[in-house]
C-alpha positions as MATLAB code, in Angstrom:
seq = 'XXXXXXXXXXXXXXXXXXXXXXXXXXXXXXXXXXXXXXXXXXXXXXXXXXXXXXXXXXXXXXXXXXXXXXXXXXXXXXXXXXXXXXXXXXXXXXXXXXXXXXXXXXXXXXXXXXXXXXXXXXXXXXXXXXXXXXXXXXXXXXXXXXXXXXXXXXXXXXXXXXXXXXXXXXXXXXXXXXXXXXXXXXXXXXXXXXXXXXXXXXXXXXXXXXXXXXXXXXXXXXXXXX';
ca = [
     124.431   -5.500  262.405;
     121.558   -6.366  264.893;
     119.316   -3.464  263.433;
     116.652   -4.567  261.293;
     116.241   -1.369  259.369;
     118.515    0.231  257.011;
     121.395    0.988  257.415;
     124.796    2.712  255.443;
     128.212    2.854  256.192;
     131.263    4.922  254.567;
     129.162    5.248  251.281;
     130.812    6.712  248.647;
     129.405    7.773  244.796;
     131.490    9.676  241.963;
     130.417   10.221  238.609;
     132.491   11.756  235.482;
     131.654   14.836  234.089;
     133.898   15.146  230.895;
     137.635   14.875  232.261;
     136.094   15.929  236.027;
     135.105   13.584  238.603;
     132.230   14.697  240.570;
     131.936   13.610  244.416;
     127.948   13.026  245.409;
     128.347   11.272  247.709;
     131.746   11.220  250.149;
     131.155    8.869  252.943;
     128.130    9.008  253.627;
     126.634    7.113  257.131;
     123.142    6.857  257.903;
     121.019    4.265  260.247;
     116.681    4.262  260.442;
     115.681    1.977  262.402;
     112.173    0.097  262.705;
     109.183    2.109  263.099;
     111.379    5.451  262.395;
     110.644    7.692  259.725;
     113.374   10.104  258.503;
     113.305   13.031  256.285;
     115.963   13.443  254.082;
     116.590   17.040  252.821;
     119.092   19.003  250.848;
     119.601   21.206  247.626;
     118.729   19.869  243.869;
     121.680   18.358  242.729;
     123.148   17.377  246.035;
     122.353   13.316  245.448;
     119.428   12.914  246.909;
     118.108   10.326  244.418;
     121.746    8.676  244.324;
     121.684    7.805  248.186;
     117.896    6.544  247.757;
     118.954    4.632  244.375;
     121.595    3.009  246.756;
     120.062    2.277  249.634;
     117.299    0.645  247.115;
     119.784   -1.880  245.721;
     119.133   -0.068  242.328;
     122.777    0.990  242.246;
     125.922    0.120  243.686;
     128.111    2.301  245.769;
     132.345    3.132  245.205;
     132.337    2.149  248.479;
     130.910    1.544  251.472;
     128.174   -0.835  252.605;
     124.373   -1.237  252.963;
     122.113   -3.230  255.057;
     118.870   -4.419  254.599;
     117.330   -6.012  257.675;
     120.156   -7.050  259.201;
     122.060   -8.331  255.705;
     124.724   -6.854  253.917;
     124.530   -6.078  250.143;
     127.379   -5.144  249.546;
     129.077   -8.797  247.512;
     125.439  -10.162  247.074;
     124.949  -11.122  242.975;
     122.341   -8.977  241.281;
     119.690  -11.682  241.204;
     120.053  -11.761  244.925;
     119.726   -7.914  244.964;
     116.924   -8.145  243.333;
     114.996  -10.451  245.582;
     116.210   -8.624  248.510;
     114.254   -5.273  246.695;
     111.159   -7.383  246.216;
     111.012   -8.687  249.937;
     112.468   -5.658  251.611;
     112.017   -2.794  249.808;
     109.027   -0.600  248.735;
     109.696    2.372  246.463;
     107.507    5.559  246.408;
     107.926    7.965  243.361;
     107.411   11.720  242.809;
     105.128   10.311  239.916;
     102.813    7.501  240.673;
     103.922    4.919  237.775;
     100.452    2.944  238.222;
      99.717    0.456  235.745;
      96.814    2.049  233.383;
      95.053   -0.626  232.349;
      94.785   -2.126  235.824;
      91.654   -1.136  238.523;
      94.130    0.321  241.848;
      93.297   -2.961  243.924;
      94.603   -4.715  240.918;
      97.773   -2.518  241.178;
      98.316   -3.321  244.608;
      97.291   -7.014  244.324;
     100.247   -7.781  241.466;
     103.371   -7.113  243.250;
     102.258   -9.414  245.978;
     101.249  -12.192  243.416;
     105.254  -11.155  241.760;
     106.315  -12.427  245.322;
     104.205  -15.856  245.373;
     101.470  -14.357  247.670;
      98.397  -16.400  246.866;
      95.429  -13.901  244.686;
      92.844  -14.356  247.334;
      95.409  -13.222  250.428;
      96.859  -10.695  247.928;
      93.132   -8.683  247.691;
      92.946   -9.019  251.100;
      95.784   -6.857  252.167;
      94.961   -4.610  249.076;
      91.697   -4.285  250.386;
      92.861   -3.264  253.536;
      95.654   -1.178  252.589;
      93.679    0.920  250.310;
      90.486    1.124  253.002;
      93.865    2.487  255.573;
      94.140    5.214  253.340;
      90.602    6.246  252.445;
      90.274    4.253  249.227;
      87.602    1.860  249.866;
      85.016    2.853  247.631;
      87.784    3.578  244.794;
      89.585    0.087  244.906;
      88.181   -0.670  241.539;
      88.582    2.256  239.770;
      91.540    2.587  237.001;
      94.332    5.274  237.998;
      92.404    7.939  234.885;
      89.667    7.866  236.806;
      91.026    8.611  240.139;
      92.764   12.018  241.071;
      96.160   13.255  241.389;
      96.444   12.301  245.539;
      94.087    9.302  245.086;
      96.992    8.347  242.672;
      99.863    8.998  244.922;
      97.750    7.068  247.468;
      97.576    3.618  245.961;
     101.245    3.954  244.665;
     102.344    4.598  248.548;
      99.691    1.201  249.272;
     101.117   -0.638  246.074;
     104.990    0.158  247.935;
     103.941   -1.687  251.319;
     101.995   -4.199  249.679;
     104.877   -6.767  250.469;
     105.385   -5.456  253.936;
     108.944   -4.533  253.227;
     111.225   -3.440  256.144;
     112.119   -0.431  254.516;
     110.583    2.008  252.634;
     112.611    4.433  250.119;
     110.461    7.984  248.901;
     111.628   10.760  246.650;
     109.587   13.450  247.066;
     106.295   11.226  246.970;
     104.075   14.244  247.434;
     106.078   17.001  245.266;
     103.564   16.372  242.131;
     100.482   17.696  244.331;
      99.284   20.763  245.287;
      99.618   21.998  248.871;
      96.133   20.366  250.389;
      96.450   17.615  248.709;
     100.215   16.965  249.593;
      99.334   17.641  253.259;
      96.236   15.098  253.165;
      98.237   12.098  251.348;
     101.710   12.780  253.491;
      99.294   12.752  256.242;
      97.547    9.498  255.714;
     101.541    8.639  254.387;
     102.404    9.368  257.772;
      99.853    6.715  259.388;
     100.455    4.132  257.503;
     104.040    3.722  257.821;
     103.697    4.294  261.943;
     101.179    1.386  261.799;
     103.719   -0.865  259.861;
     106.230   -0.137  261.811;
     108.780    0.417  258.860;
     111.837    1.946  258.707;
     111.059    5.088  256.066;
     113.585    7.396  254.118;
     111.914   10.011  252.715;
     113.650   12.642  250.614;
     111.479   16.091  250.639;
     112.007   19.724  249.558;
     109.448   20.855  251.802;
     110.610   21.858  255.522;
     107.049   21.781  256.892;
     106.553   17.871  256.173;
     110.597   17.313  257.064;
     109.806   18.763  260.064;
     107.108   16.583  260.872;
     109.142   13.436  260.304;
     111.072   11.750  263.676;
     114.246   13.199  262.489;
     116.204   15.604  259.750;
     119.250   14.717  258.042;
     120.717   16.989  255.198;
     123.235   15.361  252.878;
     125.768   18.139  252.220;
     129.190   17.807  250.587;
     128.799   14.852  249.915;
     128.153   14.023  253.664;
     124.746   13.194  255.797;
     124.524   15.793  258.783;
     122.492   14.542  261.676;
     122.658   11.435  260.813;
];
């Protein structure tokens, strides 16, 4: 594969319930490439959080394959999974999971320092990342003391910390209410154009799907437009 985004092929996902077996996901293709940002849309309960939990290396399809920047997953062992998540891979939440205790440059800094980057270059990029997204004169305060979107904003800064060539959302602005959501998926929006990274985002809201480069509904098991 010469893309350097992500990319899926064939994917396929059962689970058991009781003596059933239920098919989430049924072959399921999908490319974003570089620079792209996709929207990724479809009822509750329609696997949504499966395909992202795949394409994140967090689980392993039935079948099928992914690629991460040109690489293949599929055989790789788990610690070489896991590197490829640290180095490739940046994961935005409905919730923001920041550390408490930490100020947010500090939870920015330490996944960079996780990945050898040096403390000094490390609140450098934090720094900038968090100045990107209007954070400047909050890059020392701890998450209690920061509100709901200033939250979700240093968890989306935290996720391209590494510079990762893709990044993986589920429903990163779903916890906010409707100005805020539109001000952080806006300043969302900016900083993964600037990056250039390929983006996956997984929304209930049409408005902000819309406003994505391109739609794809998983359905039946099955990504449409695609």
């Amino acid at each position: 594969m010469s893309e350097k985004g992500l990319k899926l092929k064939g994917v396929r996902r059962s689970f058991l319930q009781g003596k059933d077996r239920l098919d989430v996901l049924d072959g399921a293709d999908l490319a974003v490439k570089p620079g792209e940002i996709v929207a990724l849309v479809g009822p509750s309960g329609a696997g949504k959080s499966t395909l992202l939990h795949i394409a994140g290396l967090l689980e392993r399809p039935d079948e099928g394959e992914v690629w991460l920047g040109g690489e293949a997953c599929g055989k790789l062992s788990d610690a070489k999974r896991t590197t490829l998540r640290r180095s490739h891979l940046g994961f935005v939440y409905q919730y923001h999971h920041l550390l408490p205790e930490f100020s947010a440059v500090e939870n920015v800094i330490l996944p960079q320092m996780i990945a050898g980057t040096a403390k000094s270059a490390a609140k450098d990029r934090a720094l900038d990342l968090l100045a990107r997204m209007g954070l400047a004169a909050r890059a020392e305060h701890r998450p209690g003391q920061l509100s709901g979107g200033e939250q979700q904003r240093v968890a989306i800064c935290r996720a391209l910390a590494n510079a990762p060539k893709v990044l993986l959302a589920d429903e990163p602005t779903g916890n906010l209410d409707p100005h805020t959501s539109e001000s952080v998926f806006d300043e969302l929006l900016k900083l993964v154009r600037s990056t250039g990274v390929a983006a996956l985002i997984a929304t209930h809201n049409p408005e902000l799907a819309g406003r994505m480069d391109r739609v794809v509904r998983l359905a039946d098991g099955k990504l449409v437009g695609a």
